[in-house]
Tab-separated table of C-alpha atoms and ligand atoms in Angstrom:
chain	number	residue	atom	x	y	z
R	223	MET	CA	21.088	119.575	103.278
R	224	ARG	CA	19.460	121.186	106.346
R	225	LEU	CA	22.084	122.047	108.918
R	226	ILE	CA	22.299	123.760	112.296
R	227	LEU	CA	25.474	125.171	113.784
R	228	LEU	CA	25.592	124.999	117.587
R	229	GLY	CA	28.247	126.414	119.865
R	230	ALA	CA	28.964	129.207	122.325
R	231	PRO	CA	29.131	132.804	121.097
R	232	GLY	CA	32.554	133.076	119.460
R	233	ALA	CA	32.909	129.339	118.774
R	234	GLY	CA	33.314	130.067	115.058
R	235	LYS	CA	29.784	129.415	113.788
R	236	GLY	CA	29.677	132.457	111.528
R	237	THR	CA	33.185	131.812	110.214
R	238	GLN	CA	32.338	128.219	109.276
R	239	ALA	CA	28.847	129.127	108.040
R	240	VAL	CA	30.164	131.493	105.365
R	241	ILE	CA	32.533	128.811	104.015
R	242	LEU	CA	30.046	125.916	104.246
R	243	ALA	CA	27.145	127.849	102.701
R	244	GLU	CA	29.306	128.681	99.706
R	245	LYS	CA	30.573	125.105	99.303
R	246	LEU	CA	27.159	123.484	99.791
R	247	LYS	CA	25.293	126.184	97.830
R	248	ILE	CA	22.702	126.701	100.565
R	249	PRO	CA	21.648	129.972	102.238
R	250	HIS	CA	23.368	131.007	105.465
R	251	ILE	CA	20.744	132.176	107.941
R	252	SER	CA	22.082	133.984	111.002
R	253	THR	CA	19.499	135.302	113.453
R	254	GLY	CA	22.206	137.566	114.918
R	255	ASP	CA	22.799	139.093	111.452
R	256	ILE	CA	19.053	139.546	110.929
R	257	PHE	CA	18.746	141.363	114.280
R	258	ARG	CA	21.784	143.571	113.533
R	259	ALA	CA	20.396	144.497	110.099
R	260	ASN	CA	17.100	145.480	111.753
R	261	ILE	CA	18.913	147.530	114.410
R	262	LYS	CA	20.831	149.351	111.662
R	263	GLU	CA	17.605	150.079	109.761
R	264	GLY	CA	15.845	151.212	112.967
R	265	THR	CA	12.862	148.852	112.552
R	266	GLU	CA	10.482	148.024	115.418
R	267	LEU	CA	11.966	144.507	115.541
R	268	GLY	CA	15.447	146.008	115.741
R	269	LYS	CA	14.443	148.328	118.598
R	270	LYS	CA	12.976	145.430	120.599
R	271	ALA	CA	15.929	143.091	119.918
R	272	LYS	CA	18.522	145.748	120.830
R	273	GLU	CA	17.256	145.950	124.420
R	274	PHE	CA	18.198	142.289	124.925
R	275	ILE	CA	21.324	142.098	122.744
R	276	ASP	CA	22.927	145.111	124.468
R	277	ARG	CA	22.708	143.421	127.854
R	278	GLY	CA	23.961	140.046	126.671
R	279	ALA	CA	20.576	138.334	126.958
R	280	LEU	CA	18.779	136.216	124.404
R	281	VAL	CA	15.989	137.872	122.450
R	282	PRO	CA	12.666	136.287	123.592
R	283	ASP	CA	11.549	133.190	121.697
R	284	ASP	CA	8.284	134.703	120.443
R	285	ILE	CA	10.209	137.421	118.581
R	286	THR	CA	12.957	135.109	117.300
R	287	VAL	CA	10.884	132.198	115.971
R	288	GLY	CA	8.759	134.506	113.819
R	289	ILE	CA	11.732	135.813	111.858
R	290	VAL	CA	13.070	132.292	111.278
R	291	LYS	CA	9.710	130.991	110.074
R	292	ASP	CA	9.493	133.853	107.554
R	293	ARG	CA	13.028	133.255	106.342
R	294	LEU	CA	12.586	129.472	105.959
R	295	SER	CA	9.502	129.993	103.810
R	296	LYS	CA	11.568	131.825	101.145
R	297	PRO	CA	12.173	129.867	97.907
R	298	ASP	CA	15.967	129.723	98.362
R	299	CYS	CA	15.495	127.436	101.403
R	300	LYS	CA	13.722	124.719	99.408
R	301	ASN	CA	16.897	122.727	98.835
R	302	GLY	CA	18.400	123.286	102.252
R	303	PHE	CA	19.803	125.900	104.609
R	304	LEU	CA	22.421	126.468	107.237
R	305	LEU	CA	21.156	127.955	110.493
R	306	ASP	CA	23.773	129.889	112.486
R	307	GLY	CA	22.741	130.947	115.996
R	308	PHE	CA	19.281	129.388	115.845
R	309	PRO	CA	17.919	127.487	117.730
R	310	ARG	CA	19.344	128.801	120.994
R	311	THR	CA	16.728	127.430	123.414
R	312	ILE	CA	14.831	124.141	123.683
R	313	PRO	CA	11.481	125.828	122.820
R	314	GLN	CA	13.120	127.285	119.673
R	315	ALA	CA	14.343	123.803	118.680
R	316	GLU	CA	10.884	122.315	119.240
R	317	TYR	CA	9.342	125.112	117.211
R	318	LEU	CA	11.811	124.512	114.383
R	319	ASP	CA	11.010	120.774	114.343
R	320	ASP	CA	7.327	121.631	114.173
R	321	VAL	CA	7.684	124.176	111.357
R	322	LEU	CA	9.859	121.788	109.313
R	323	CYS	CA	7.534	118.853	109.969
R	324	LYS	CA	4.636	120.870	108.526
R	325	MET	CA	6.752	121.366	105.395
R	326	ASN	CA	7.615	117.619	105.311
R	327	MET	CA	11.200	118.389	106.208
R	328	SER	CA	13.571	117.795	109.115
R	329	VAL	CA	17.030	118.821	110.273
R	330	ASP	CA	19.775	116.555	108.869
R	331	TYR	CA	22.582	117.432	111.295
R	332	ALA	CA	23.282	119.721	114.235
R	333	ILE	CA	26.998	120.468	114.328
R	334	ASN	CA	28.370	121.523	117.700
R	335	ILE	CA	31.573	123.546	117.452
R	336	ASP	CA	33.145	122.833	120.810
R	337	VAL	CA	35.382	125.534	122.327
R	338	PRO	CA	36.226	126.003	126.048
R	339	ASP	CA	35.231	129.251	127.807
R	340	ASP	CA	38.787	130.603	128.209
R	341	VAL	CA	39.321	130.434	124.430
R	342	ILE	CA	35.858	131.933	123.810
R	343	ILE	CA	36.708	135.004	125.880
R	344	LYS	CA	39.908	135.606	123.843
R	345	ARG	CA	38.026	135.072	120.575
R	346	LEU	CA	35.190	137.465	121.382
R	347	SER	CA	37.377	140.209	122.791
R	348	GLY	CA	39.588	140.068	119.664
R	349	ARG	CA	36.769	139.769	117.128
R	350	ARG	CA	36.410	142.597	114.621
R	351	VAL	CA	33.783	142.865	111.899
R	352	CYS	CA	33.407	144.872	108.744
R	353	PRO	CA	30.340	147.100	109.232
R	354	ALA	CA	29.828	147.268	105.460
R	355	CYS	CA	30.087	143.650	104.246
R	356	GLY	CA	29.976	141.711	107.518
R	357	ILE	CA	33.243	139.757	107.128
R	358	THR	CA	34.579	138.599	110.513
R	359	TYR	CA	38.213	138.931	111.580
R	360	HIS	CA	40.267	138.387	114.718
R	361	ILE	CA	43.057	140.781	115.706
R	362	VAL	CA	45.455	137.874	116.389
R	363	ASN	CA	44.079	134.676	114.774
R	364	ASN	CA	42.697	136.040	111.547
R	365	PRO	CA	43.612	139.723	111.076
R	366	PRO	CA	42.738	141.811	108.010
R	367	GLN	CA	45.711	141.907	105.617
R	368	GLN	CA	46.145	145.669	105.864
R	369	GLY	CA	45.905	146.434	109.573
R	370	ASP	CA	42.400	147.479	110.462
R	371	VAL	CA	40.566	147.726	107.143
R	372	CYS	CA	38.415	145.022	105.541
R	373	ASP	CA	40.192	142.891	102.906
R	374	GLY	CA	37.065	142.931	100.744
R	375	CYS	CA	35.840	146.552	100.771
R	376	VAL	CA	38.566	148.531	102.633
R	377	THR	CA	36.058	149.811	105.239
R	378	GLY	CA	37.501	150.190	108.769
R	379	VAL	CA	36.736	147.112	110.880
R	380	VAL	CA	34.956	147.622	114.229
R	381	GLN	CA	34.262	145.800	117.488
R	382	ARG	CA	30.661	144.679	118.028
R	383	ASP	CA	29.049	146.463	121.017
R	384	ASP	CA	28.169	143.104	122.571
R	385	ASP	CA	31.808	141.943	122.333
R	386	LYS	CA	32.789	144.293	125.188
R	387	GLU	CA	34.136	142.497	128.266
R	388	GLU	CA	31.129	142.887	130.602
R	389	THR	CA	28.630	141.689	127.968
R	390	ILE	CA	30.766	138.685	126.983
R	391	GLN	CA	30.425	137.204	130.496
R	392	LYS	CA	26.649	137.590	130.416
R	393	ARG	CA	26.406	135.974	126.979
R	394	LEU	CA	28.440	133.013	128.178
R	395	ILE	CA	26.134	132.524	131.158
R	396	ALA	CA	23.096	132.670	128.830
R	397	TYR	CA	24.799	130.116	126.569
R	398	HIS	CA	25.439	127.605	129.361
R	399	GLU	CA	21.982	128.008	130.876
R	400	GLN	CA	19.788	128.200	127.800
R	401	THR	CA	21.636	126.920	124.727
R	402	GLU	CA	23.980	124.146	125.896
R	403	PRO	CA	21.023	121.783	126.625
R	404	LEU	CA	20.501	121.658	122.841
R	405	ILE	CA	23.557	119.412	122.564
R	406	ASP	CA	21.665	116.606	124.326
R	407	TYR	CA	18.475	117.472	122.472
R	408	TYR	CA	20.098	116.714	119.105
R	409	LYS	CA	22.194	113.843	120.503
R	410	ASN	CA	19.002	112.106	121.597
R	411	LYS	CA	17.647	112.489	118.067
R	412	GLY	CA	20.833	110.927	116.608
R	413	LYS	CA	21.609	114.142	114.690
R	414	LEU	CA	24.572	115.515	116.628
R	415	ILE	CA	28.056	115.982	115.186
R	416	VAL	CA	30.767	117.407	117.460
R	417	VAL	CA	33.898	119.079	116.123
R	418	ASP	CA	36.859	120.464	118.036
R	419	GLY	CA	36.531	124.200	117.449
R	420	THR	CA	40.026	124.991	118.719
R	421	LYS	CA	41.608	123.652	115.516
R	422	GLU	CA	42.501	125.749	112.467
R	423	ILE	CA	39.538	127.164	110.521
R	424	GLU	CA	40.257	125.028	107.395
R	425	GLU	CA	40.681	121.840	109.431
R	426	ILE	CA	37.308	122.361	111.118
R	427	THR	CA	35.630	122.882	107.740
R	428	SER	CA	37.150	119.617	106.439
R	429	GLU	CA	36.000	117.695	109.514
R	430	ILE	CA	32.459	119.015	109.151
R	431	LEU	CA	32.306	118.200	105.433
R	432	LYS	CA	33.579	114.688	106.132
R	433	ALA	CA	31.097	114.139	108.971
R	434	ILE	CA	28.116	115.185	106.829
R	435	GLY	CA	29.282	112.969	103.946
R	436	VAL	CA	30.513	115.706	101.583
R	437	VAL	CA	34.241	115.392	100.867
I	1705	ADP	P1	30.362	132.912	116.293
I	1705	ADP	O1	29.656	133.142	114.968
I	1705	ADP	O2	30.207	131.491	116.767
I	1705	ADP	O3	29.977	133.912	117.344
I	1705	ADP	P2	32.749	133.795	114.862
I	1705	ADP	O4	32.720	132.956	113.628
I	1705	ADP	O5	32.367	135.232	114.713
I	1705	ADP	O6	31.911	133.090	116.044
I	1705	ADP	O7	34.227	133.678	115.471
I	1705	ADP	C1	34.587	134.381	116.681
I	1705	ADP	C2	36.018	134.918	116.543
I	1705	ADP	O8	36.946	133.815	116.517
I	1705	ADP	C3	36.269	135.714	115.257
I	1705	ADP	O9	37.131	136.776	115.582
I	1705	ADP	C4	36.936	134.704	114.308
I	1705	ADP	O10	37.787	135.345	113.378
I	1705	ADP	C5	37.703	133.815	115.292
I	1705	ADP	N1	37.765	132.386	114.873
I	1705	ADP	C6	36.783	131.669	114.276
I	1705	ADP	N2	37.178	130.388	114.092
I	1705	ADP	C7	38.433	130.290	114.606
I	1705	ADP	C8	39.398	129.228	114.715
I	1705	ADP	N3	39.130	127.978	114.293
I	1705	ADP	N4	40.582	129.498	115.287
I	1705	ADP	C9	40.853	130.749	115.744
I	1705	ADP	N5	40.016	131.798	115.666
I	1705	ADP	C10	38.805	131.582	115.108
I	1706	AMP	P1	25.116	136.219	117.339
I	1706	AMP	O1	25.452	137.136	116.219
I	1706	AMP	O2	24.629	134.873	116.881
I	1706	AMP	O3	26.232	136.125	118.366
I	1706	AMP	O4	23.874	136.875	118.088
I	1706	AMP	C1	23.967	138.152	118.710
I	1706	AMP	C2	22.841	138.317	119.721
I	1706	AMP	O5	21.565	138.263	119.047
I	1706	AMP	C3	22.767	137.253	120.813
I	1706	AMP	O6	23.634	137.509	121.897
I	1706	AMP	C4	21.280	137.344	121.211
I	1706	AMP	O7	21.032	138.448	122.035
I	1706	AMP	C5	20.598	137.600	119.871
I	1706	AMP	N1	20.215	136.333	119.212
I	1706	AMP	C6	20.721	135.811	118.045
I	1706	AMP	N2	20.123	134.643	117.755
I	1706	AMP	C7	19.222	134.413	118.756
I	1706	AMP	C8	18.320	133.349	119.043
I	1706	AMP	N3	18.213	132.273	118.256
I	1706	AMP	N4	17.570	133.450	120.161
I	1706	AMP	C9	17.645	134.516	120.975
I	1706	AMP	N5	18.497	135.537	120.776
I	1706	AMP	C10	19.275	135.487	119.680
């Protein structure tokens, strides 16, 4: 199964992607995670991406499509993949179609996790992540069991730099201007599934599995 998760920053793409990738036994590919790993390692790619991420802007397409093409050519993507946070612009979506077409493949479904802006702002400002293993929490909706340390590895959870108030607003503007048009792009191709992202995490997972024919 070749899946794309669409939705505003904070809609719950990463949360659902971890669960779905495990259930469907396909790799979870998050361009945001790839950029953050590069920033942590201090690579040239990381340095370039950081300039954009820190100000709530999208990383330019020419940088982003290259890393996705490399990742999709790895053997673990042969039987499917789950893209989280890519594509985020129409040119990225066209590029993805082209790359897959050359491999005799295509996207099966684009799943839009629909969440209104007021809920997004609460989600992003309350999001905490484990800097060691990457698990995502929310201080109210989905807190770590023991206060502010990760359930998995007991590392202290932190707030992402781009989840600070002023950057959140900029990311939302970028979403509406550059990413939201992808909803119609996939609708016109008959590949769009929409789920109500304000429901409970487990309920959303069930709806997605049902919609893609896996119960
Ligand atoms: P995205 O990957 O789309 O940016 P995340 O998966 O990181 O979003 O989720 C953003 C925040 O919202 C996190 O703090 C997460 O714990 C929380 N969250 C995710 N899904 C839900 C949900 N269905 N209900 C309430 N909170 C959620
Ligand atoms: P995410 O973890 O998906 O919220 O992504 C964090 C940040 O990485 C975004 O705000 C963008 O700056 C950048 N980013 C991630 N994926 C993409 C993409 N497909 N295109 C452009 N920028 C991206």
